[in-house]
XYZ file of C-alpha atoms in Angstrom:
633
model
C -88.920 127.025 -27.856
C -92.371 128.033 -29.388
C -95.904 128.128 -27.468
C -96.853 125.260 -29.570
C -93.911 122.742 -29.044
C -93.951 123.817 -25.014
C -97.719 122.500 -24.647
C -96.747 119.453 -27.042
C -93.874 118.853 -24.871
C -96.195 119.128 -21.377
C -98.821 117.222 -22.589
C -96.332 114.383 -23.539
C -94.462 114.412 -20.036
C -97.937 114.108 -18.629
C -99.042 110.942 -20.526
C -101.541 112.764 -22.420
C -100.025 112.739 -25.702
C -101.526 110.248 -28.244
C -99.836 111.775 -31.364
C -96.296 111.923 -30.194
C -95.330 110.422 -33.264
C -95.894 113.570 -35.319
C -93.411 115.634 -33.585
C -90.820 113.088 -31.914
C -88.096 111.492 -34.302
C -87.524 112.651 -37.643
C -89.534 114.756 -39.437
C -89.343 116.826 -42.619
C -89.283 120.670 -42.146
C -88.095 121.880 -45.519
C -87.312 120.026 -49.096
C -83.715 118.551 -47.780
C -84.419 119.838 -44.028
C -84.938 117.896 -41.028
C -85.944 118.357 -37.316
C -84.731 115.801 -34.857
C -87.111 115.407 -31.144
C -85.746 113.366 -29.127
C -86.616 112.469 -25.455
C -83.410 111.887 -23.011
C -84.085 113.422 -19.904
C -80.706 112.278 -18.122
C -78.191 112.378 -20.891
C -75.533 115.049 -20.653
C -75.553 115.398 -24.483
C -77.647 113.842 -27.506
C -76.417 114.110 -31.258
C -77.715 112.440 -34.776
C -75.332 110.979 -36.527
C -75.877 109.264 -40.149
C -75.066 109.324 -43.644
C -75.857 112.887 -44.131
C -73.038 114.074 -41.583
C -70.575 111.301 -42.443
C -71.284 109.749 -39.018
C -70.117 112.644 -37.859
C -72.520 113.873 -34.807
C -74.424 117.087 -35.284
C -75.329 118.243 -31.664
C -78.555 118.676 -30.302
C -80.062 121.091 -28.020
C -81.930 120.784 -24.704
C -85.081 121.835 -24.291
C -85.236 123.232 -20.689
C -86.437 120.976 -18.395
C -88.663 118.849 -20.636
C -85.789 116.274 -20.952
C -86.241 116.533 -24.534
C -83.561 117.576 -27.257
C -83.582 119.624 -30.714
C -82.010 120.051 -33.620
C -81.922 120.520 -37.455
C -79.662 119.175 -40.145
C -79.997 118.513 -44.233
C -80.319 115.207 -45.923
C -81.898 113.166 -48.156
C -84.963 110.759 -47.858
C -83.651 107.179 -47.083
C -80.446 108.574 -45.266
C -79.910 105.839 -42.297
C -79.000 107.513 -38.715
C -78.815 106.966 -35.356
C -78.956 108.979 -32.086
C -75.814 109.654 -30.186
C -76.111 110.079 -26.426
C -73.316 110.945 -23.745
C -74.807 109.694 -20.623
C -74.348 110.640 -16.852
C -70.558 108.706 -16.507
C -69.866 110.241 -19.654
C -69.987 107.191 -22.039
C -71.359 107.330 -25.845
C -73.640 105.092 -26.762
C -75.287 105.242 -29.991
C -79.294 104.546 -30.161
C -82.348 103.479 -32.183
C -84.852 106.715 -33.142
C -87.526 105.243 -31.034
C -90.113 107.116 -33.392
C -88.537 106.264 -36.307
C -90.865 105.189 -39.469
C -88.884 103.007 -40.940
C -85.201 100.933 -40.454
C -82.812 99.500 -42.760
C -82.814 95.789 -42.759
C -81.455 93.259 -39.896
C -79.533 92.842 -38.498
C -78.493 96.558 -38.582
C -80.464 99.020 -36.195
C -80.164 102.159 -37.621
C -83.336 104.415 -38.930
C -83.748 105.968 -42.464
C -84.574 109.493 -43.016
C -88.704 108.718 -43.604
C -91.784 111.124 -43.894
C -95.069 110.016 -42.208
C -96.451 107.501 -44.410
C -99.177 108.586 -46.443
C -101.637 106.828 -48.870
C -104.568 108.069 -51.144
C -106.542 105.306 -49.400
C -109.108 103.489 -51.730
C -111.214 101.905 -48.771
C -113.991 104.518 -47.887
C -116.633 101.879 -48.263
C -114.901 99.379 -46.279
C -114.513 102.081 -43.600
C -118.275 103.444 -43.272
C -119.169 99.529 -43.456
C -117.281 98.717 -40.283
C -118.525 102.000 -38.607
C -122.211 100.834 -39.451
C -122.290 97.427 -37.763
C -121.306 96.486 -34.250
C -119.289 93.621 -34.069
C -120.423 91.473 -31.074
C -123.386 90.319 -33.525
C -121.815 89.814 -36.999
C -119.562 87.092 -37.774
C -115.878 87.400 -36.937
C -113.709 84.439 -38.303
C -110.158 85.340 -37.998
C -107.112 83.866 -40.314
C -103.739 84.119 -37.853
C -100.751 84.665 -40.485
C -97.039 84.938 -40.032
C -95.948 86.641 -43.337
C -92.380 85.747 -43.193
C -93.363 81.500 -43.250
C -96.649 81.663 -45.060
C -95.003 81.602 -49.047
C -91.547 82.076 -49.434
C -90.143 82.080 -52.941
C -87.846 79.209 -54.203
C -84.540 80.640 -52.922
C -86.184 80.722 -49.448
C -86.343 84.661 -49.292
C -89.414 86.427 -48.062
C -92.705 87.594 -50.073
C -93.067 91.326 -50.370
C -95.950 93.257 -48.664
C -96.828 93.829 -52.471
C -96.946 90.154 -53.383
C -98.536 89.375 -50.141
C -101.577 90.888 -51.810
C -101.484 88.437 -54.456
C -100.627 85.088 -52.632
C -102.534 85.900 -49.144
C -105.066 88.251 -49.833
C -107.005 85.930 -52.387
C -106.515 82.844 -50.937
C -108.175 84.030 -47.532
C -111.023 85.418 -48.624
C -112.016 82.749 -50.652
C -111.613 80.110 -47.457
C -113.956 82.408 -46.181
C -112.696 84.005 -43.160
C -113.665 87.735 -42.486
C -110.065 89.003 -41.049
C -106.689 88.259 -41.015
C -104.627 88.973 -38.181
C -101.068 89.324 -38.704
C -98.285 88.343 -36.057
C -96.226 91.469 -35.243
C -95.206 93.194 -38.659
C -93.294 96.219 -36.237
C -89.670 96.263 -37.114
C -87.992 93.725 -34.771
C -84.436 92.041 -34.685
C -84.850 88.137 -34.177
C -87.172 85.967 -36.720
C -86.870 83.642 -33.891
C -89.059 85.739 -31.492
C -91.855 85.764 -34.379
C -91.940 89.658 -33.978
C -92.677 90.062 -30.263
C -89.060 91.430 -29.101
C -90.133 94.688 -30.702
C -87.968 97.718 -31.302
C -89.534 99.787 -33.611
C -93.164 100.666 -32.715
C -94.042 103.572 -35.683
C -92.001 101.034 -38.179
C -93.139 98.422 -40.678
C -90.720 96.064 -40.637
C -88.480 96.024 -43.517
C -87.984 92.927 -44.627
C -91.124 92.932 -46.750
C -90.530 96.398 -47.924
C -91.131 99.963 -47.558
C -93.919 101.483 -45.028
C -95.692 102.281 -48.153
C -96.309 98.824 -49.379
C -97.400 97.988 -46.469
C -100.437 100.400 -46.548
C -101.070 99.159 -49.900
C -101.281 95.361 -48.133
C -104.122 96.936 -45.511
C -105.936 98.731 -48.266
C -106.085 96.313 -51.037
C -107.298 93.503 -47.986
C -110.156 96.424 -47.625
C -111.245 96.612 -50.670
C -111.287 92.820 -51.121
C -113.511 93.013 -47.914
C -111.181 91.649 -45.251
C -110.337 93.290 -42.287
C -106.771 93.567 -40.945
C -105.540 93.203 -37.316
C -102.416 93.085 -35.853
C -100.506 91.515 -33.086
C -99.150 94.430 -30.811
C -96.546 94.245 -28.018
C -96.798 96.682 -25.406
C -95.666 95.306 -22.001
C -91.874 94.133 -22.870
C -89.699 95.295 -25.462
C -86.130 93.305 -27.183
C -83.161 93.659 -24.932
C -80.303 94.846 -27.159
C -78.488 97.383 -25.597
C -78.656 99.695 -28.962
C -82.388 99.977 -28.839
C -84.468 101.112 -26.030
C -82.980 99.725 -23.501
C -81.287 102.304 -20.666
C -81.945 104.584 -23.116
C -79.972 108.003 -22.261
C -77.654 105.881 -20.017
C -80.358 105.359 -17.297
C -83.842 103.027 -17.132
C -86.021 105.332 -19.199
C -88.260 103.156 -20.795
C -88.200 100.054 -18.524
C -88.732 100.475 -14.852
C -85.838 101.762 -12.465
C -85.779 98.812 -10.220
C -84.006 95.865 -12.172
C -86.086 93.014 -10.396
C -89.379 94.448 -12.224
C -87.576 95.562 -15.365
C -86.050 92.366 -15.999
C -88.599 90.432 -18.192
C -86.896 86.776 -17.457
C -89.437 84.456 -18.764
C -89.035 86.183 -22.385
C -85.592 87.765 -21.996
C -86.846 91.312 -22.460
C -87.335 94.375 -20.792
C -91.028 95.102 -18.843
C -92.288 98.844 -19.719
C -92.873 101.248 -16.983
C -95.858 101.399 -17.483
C -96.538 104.302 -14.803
C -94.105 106.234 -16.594
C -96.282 109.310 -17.940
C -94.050 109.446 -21.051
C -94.020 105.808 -21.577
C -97.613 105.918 -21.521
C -97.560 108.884 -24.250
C -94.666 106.766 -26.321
C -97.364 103.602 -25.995
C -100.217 105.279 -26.905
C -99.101 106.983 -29.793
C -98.119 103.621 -31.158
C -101.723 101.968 -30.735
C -102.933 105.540 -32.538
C -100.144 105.310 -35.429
C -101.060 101.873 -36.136
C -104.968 102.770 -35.764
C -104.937 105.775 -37.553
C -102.489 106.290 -40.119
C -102.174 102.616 -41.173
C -105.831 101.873 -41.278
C -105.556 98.435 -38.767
C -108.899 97.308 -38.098
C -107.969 96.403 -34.331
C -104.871 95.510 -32.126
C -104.826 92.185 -30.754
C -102.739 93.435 -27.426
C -100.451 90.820 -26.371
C -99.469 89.029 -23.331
C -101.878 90.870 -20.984
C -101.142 88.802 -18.141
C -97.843 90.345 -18.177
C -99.285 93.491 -17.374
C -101.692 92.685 -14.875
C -99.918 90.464 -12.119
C -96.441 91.226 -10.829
C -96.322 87.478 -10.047
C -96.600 86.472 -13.197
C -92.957 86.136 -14.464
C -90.307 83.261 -13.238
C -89.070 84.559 -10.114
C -91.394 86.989 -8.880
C -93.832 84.506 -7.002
C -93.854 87.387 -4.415
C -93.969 90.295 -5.651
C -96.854 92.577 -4.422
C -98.218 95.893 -4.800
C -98.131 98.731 -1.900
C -101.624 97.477 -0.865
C -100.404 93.716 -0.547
C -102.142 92.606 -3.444
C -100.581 90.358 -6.819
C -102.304 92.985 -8.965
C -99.758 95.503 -11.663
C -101.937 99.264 -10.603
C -99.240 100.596 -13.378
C -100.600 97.863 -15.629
C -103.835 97.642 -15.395
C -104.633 101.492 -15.394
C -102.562 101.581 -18.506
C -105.053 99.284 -20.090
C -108.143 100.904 -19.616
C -106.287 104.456 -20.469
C -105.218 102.679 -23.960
C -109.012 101.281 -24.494
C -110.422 105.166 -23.266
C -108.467 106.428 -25.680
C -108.393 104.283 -28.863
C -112.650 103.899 -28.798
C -112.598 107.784 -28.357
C -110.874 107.887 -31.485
C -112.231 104.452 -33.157
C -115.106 103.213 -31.830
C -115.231 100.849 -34.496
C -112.027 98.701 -33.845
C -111.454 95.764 -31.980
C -109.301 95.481 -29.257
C -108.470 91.825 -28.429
C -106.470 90.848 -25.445
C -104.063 87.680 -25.032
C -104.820 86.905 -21.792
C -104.288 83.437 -19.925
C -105.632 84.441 -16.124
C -109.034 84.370 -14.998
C -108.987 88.155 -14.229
C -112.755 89.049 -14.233
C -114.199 91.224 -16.772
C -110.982 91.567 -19.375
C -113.923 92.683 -21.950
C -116.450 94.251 -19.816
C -117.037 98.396 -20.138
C -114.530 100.393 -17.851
C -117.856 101.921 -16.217
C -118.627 98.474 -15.118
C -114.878 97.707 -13.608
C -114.036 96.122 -16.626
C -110.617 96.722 -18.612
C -112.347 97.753 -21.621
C -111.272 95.301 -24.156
C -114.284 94.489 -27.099
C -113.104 90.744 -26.338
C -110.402 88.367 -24.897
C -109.262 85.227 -26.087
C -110.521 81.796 -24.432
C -107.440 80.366 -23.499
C -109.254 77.877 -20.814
C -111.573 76.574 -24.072
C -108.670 75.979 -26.253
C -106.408 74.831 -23.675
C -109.489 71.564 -22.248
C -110.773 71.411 -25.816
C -107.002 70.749 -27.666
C -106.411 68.421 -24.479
C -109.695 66.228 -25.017
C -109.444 65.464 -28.830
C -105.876 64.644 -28.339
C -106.943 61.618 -26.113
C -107.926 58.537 -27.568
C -111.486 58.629 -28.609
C -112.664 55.274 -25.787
C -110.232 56.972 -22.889
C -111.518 60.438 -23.129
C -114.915 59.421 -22.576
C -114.498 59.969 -18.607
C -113.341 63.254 -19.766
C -116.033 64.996 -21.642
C -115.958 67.619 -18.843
C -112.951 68.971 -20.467
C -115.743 69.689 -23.437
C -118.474 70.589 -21.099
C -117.334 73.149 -18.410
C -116.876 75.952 -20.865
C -120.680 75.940 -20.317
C -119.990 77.035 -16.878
C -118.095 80.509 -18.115
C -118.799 81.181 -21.723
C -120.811 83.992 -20.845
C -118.085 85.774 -18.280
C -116.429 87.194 -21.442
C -116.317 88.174 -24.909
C -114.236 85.805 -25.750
C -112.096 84.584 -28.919
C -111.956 81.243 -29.267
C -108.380 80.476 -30.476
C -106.874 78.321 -32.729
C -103.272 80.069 -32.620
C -99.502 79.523 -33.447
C -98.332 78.535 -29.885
C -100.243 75.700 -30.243
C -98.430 74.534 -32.991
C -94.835 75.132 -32.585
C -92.158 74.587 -29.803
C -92.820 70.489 -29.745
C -96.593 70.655 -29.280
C -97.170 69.123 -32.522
C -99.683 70.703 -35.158
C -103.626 70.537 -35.181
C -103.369 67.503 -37.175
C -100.239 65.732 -35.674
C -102.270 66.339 -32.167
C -105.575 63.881 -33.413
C -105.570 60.348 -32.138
C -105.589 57.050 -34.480
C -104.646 56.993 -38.243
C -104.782 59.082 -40.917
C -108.298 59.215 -41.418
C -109.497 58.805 -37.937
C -107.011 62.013 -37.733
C -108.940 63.968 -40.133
C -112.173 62.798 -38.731
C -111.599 64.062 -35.054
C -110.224 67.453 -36.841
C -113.320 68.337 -38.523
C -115.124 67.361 -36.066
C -113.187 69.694 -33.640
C -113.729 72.304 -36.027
C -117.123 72.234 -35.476
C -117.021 72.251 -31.941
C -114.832 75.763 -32.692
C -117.218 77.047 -35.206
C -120.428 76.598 -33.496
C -119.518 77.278 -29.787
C -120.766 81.014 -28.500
C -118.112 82.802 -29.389
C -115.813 84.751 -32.335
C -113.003 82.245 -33.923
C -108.964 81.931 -34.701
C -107.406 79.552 -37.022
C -103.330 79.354 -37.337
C -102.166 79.429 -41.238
C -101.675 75.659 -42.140
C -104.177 74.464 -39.759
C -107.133 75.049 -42.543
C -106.235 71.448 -44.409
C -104.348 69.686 -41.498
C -100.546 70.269 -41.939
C -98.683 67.535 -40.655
C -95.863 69.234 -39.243
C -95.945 71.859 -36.615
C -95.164 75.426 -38.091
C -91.614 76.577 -38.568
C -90.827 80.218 -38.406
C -88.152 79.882 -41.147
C -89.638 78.486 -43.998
C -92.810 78.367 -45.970
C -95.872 76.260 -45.184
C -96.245 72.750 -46.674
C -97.842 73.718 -49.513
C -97.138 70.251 -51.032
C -99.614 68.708 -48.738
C -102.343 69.763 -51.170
C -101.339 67.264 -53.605
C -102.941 64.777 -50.926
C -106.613 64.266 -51.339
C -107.332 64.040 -47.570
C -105.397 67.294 -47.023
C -106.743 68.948 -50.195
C -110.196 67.633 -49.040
C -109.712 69.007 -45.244
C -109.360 72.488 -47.296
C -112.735 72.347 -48.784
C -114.286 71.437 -45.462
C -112.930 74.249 -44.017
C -113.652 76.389 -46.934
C -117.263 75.185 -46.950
C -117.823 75.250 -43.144
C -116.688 79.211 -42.831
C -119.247 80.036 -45.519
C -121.422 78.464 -43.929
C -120.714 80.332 -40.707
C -121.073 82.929 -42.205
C -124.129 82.943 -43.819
C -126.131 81.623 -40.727
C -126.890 84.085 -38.158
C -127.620 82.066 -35.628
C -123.997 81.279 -35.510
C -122.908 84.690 -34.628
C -126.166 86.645 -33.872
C -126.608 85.949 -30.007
C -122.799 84.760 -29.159
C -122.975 86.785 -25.873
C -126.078 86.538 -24.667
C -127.586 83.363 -22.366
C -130.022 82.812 -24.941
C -127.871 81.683 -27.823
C -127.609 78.936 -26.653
C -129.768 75.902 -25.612
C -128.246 72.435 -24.520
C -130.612 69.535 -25.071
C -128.362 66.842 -24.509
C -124.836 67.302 -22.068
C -125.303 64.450 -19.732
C -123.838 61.916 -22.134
C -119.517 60.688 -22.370
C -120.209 60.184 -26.503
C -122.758 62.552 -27.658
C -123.478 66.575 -27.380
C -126.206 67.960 -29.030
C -127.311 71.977 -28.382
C -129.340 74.545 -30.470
C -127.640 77.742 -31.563
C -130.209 81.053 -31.581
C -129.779 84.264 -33.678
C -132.583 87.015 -33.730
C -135.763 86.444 -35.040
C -136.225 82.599 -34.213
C -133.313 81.556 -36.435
C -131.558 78.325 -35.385
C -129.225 76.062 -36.297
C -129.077 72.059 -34.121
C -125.605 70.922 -33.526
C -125.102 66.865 -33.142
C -121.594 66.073 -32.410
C -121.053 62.174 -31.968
C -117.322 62.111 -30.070
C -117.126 57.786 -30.564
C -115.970 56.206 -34.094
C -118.879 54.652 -33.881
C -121.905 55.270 -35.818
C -125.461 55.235 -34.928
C -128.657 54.574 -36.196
C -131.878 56.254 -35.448
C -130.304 58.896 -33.270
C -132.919 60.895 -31.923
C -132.354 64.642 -31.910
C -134.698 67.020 -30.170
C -135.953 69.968 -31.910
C -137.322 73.151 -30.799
C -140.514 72.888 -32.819
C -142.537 70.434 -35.487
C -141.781 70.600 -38.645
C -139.290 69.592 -41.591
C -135.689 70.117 -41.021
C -132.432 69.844 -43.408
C -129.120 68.812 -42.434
C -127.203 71.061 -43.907
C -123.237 69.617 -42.873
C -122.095 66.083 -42.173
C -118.579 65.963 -41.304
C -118.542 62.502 -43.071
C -118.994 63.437 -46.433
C -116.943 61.911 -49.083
C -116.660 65.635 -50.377
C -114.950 66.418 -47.049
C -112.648 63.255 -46.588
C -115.275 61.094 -45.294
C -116.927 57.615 -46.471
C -120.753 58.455 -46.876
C -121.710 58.540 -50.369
C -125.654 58.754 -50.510
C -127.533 61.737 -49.705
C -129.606 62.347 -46.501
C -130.656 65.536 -46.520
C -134.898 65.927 -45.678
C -135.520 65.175 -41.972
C -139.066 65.281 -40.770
C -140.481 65.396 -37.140
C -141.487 62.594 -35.295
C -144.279 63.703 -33.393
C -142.813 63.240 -30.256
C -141.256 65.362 -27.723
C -137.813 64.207 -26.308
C -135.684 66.123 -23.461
C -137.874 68.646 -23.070
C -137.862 70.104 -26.395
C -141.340 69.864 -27.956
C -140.201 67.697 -31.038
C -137.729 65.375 -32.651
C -136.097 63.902 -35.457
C -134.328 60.267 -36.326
C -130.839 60.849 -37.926
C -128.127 58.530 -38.770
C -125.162 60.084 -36.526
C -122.075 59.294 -38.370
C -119.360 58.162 -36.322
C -116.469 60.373 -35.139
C -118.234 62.962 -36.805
C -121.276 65.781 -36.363
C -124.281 66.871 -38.164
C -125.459 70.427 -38.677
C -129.158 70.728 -38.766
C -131.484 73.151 -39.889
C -135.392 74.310 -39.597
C -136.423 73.786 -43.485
C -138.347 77.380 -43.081
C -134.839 78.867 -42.201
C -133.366 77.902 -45.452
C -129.905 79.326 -46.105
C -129.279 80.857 -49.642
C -128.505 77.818 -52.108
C -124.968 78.752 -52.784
C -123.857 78.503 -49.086
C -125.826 75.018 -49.064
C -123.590 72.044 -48.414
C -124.414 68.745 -49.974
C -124.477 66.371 -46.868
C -124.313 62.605 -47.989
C -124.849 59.230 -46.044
C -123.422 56.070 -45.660
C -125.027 52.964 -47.240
């Protein structure tokens, strides 16, 4: 064994090796030549076997104590293979490549002969753009997709990561949102787990096609100026006995004691996470995905997981060796992953899933937080979903569920989500979830929408959710693409369409979403009515009226932070968006009067189940993100 491999191979059994990827696995040393690495510290033999030996093993050899395992053999790029073990008793087993780059199709498991993906990249610009901004004060509007059930072609088979450009790529940016994020594209076994049973973390999954297309997907969503993130699975990984799972015939990737290995809310098995060469395996894959695949950010899933030992069915009582509910594996894992991704990236995001109220998910690790840039608001979307799904005159004793995200919006940097779990499993979709009929539906939608848009905080929208789907979403087949042939639906789309832009262009939307001063509420005492002011830098400001009754009222007055003329710039109640007003009331000047403390006010006409966006006239935004607003007769 050479000098270098030997320090490789330390450095990995210590948890210090972020590149494992390069060496372990497959990996081209000659035109038809390969060298196998593979890690097994308690096997009593490992082999490859594959199409280039027949299936016929070709032995490896063991690296002294490293518990690692060498060898060369010829074949040809594409060639699928496996790894061979004889365990302890004396069984063979045959095995996943754990580092492999790529894997022939489900439902088989083996790994094909791959180089390290490479790609003359094309998004330079994109790159030194998102290295030049910070993105706490830009605008982050994210677009959650599921590639296998967003198109599908007419014999129900899947799009390709190359005509996911065409049919995805387009169609988002011109909705207006500024990323996509992408539910786990890492080769994977079961549709039905949505890509979160993972078993190949350095693979693109194949069904949409080679690893190379699917750099071509990242860079051409680049250079059309979206950014790409990606659903990423570290804490629990799929239970078939071929893939990771008791590995060399022992627990090597999952912990040694079956009551914390066994994942039994998911079926899966928990990581051992303060395994050092679990932690290099782990690490590597947040680099690969990072590095060589250009991902804009990993949004890190099922945190909770990782941080509580309670937190699965069954383990109610599970402590750590100081008494406490706290994961030390899991936790110190996390800030080790954020340490060393920023080192490397310090222009990514790193999002975490995370349900608890652990403090400071997103706060710096030099303040005692776990590092994350931000964590979703699962509280928000959990009280907001729960108070438009009540009937508009019974929630009205409710409107805490609205109003107590005051109390904590500041704790974190939070995402508020929008996501697929809360449109699947029998919890109806966004628009199946809206009280009354049809168009009381749509009304309480948009106006929720709002209430998402303008609230301190970055955004999430599920696919299908942008022009109110009907049905929840189905893993297996393609959105309802027919609903667009519905006016109210294909109206619901242009709200959407024309409430991102205008998100976007208005800073005070986005400038100041973490700070106490982005915020001023001027009216929060009310069951029917909020009204607040959103602040960006330099005085900008945009006056949110959100009327929560179907019941519309005259000569509203609306406080406003100085005299002046002001423009209402979105009515939820257009007839553009679905609505019934038809005559334009756009000019609002002040009255001259103060009202709730704010120095000045306007009159408006608040339309009912619905909510006005208004403007200071000297703020003006550009005239092709204006909205025309229109009122009823």
């Amino acid at each position: 064994m050479d000098e270098e491999l030997a320090e490789w191979l330390y450095l990995f059994n210590r948890g210090q090796d972020n590149q494992s990827f390069r060496r372990f696995g497959a990996h081209r040393v000659g035109s038809d030549d390969w060298q196998f690495l593979v890690w097994a510290p308690h096997a009593q033999a490992v082999a490859v076997v594959g199409e280039f030996s027949g299936w016929q093993p070709v032995p490896l050899s063991k690296l002294g104590a490293t518990g690692c395992w060498r060898g060369e053999h010829q074949g040809v790029a594409g060639q699928l293979y496996k790894i061979q073990m004889t365990t302890r008793t004396g069984e063979i087993v045959e095995k996943i490549d754990p580092y492999a780059f790529a894997f022939e199709k489900k439902p088989g498991t083996a790994a094909r002969l791959a180089d390290l993906p490479r790609r003359v990249w094309r998004d330079g610009a994109w790159l030194a753009g998102r290295g030049a901004h910070r993105s706490y004060d830009r605008p982050l509007n994210i677009y959650e997709v599921h590639l296998g059930s967003f198109k599908r072609h007419a014999d129900g088979s899947y799009l390709t990561y190359l005509e996911a450009i065409d049919e995805i790529l387009p169609y988002v940016k011109k909705l207006g949102y500024t990323h996509l994020e992408l539910m786990p594209l890492m080769e994977h076994l079961l549709d039905a787990s949505w890509g979160y049973q993972l078993m190949g973390y350095f693979a693109p999954t194949s069904r949409f096609g080679p690893p190379q297309d699917f750099l071509a997907f990242i860079d051409a969503a680049h250079q059309l100026g979206l950014g790409v993130i990606m659903d990423w699975v570290p804490g629990h990984f799929i239970r078939n006995t071929d893939t990771l799972a008791q590995f060399d015939g022992t627990p090597t990737f999952e912990y040694a004691d079956p009551h914390r290995a066994d994942n039994v809310r998911w079926g899966t098995w928990n990581f051992d996470l303060g395994k050092a060469q679990v932690q290099s395996f782990l690490l590597s894959s947040a680099m690969f995905w990072l590095d060589w695949c250009h991902l804009d950010g990993l949004r890190v899933d099922a945190v909770s997981n990782m941080l509580y030992m309670d937190y699965d069915a069954g383990k109610a009582h599970d402590r750590n060796r100081f008494g406490g509910r706290e994961n030390l594996e899991g936790t110190d894992f996390l800030k080790r992953l954020n340490t060393e991704v920023f080192a490397a990236h310090p222009d990514v995001l790193m999002i975490a899933e995370e349900s608890s109220d652990y403090p400071k998910v997103s706060a710096p690790i030099i303040a005692g937080g776990l590092g994350f840039n931000y964590k979703w608001s699962m509280g928000w979307m959990n009280d907001t979903l729960k108070y438009f799904s009540t009937d508009p005159y019974a929630r009205q004793a409710h409107i805490d569920q609205l109003t107590f995200s005051w109390v904590y919006m500041q704790n974190e940097q939070f995402i508020l989500p929008f996501s697929h779990d809360e449109v699947v499993h029998g919890k109806k979709s966004l628009m199946h979830k809206m009280p009354g009929d049809r168009y009381n539906q749509f009304a309480n939608l948009r106006t929720m929408a709002v209430w998402q848009m303008t609230f301190p905080g970055k955004k999430l929208l599920f696919m299908g959710s942008e022009w109110g789907q009907f049905l929840e979403w189905r893993d297996w087949s393609q959105l309802e693409w027919v609903d667009l042939k519905d006016p109210l639906n294909a109206k619901m789309q242009t709200f959407t369409t024309a409430l991102n832009h205008l998100y976007q262009g208005t800073p005070a939307l986005w400038q100041k979403d973490f700070q106490a001063d982005g915020i001023q509420i001027t009216i929060g005492d009310r069951s029917d009515v909020i009204v607040y002011e959103r602040r960006g830098k330099a005085g900008a400001c945009m006056i949110v009226v959100l009327n929560l009754l179907p019941e519309q009222r005259d000569a509203f007055i609306v406080p406003v932070p100085h005299a002046g003329t002001y423009e209402i710039v979105l009515n939820t109640e257009s007839a553009r968006f679905g609505g019934t007003w038809t005559h334009l009331q756009r000019i609002l000047r002040t009255r001259g009067q103060p009202e709730r403390g704010q120095p000045d006010s306007v009159e408006v006409v608040l339309p009912a189940m619905g909510a006005l966006l208004i403007k200071p006239l000297t703020e003006r935004i550009r005239r092709e993100d204006s909205l025309e607003v229109t009122q009823n007769d």
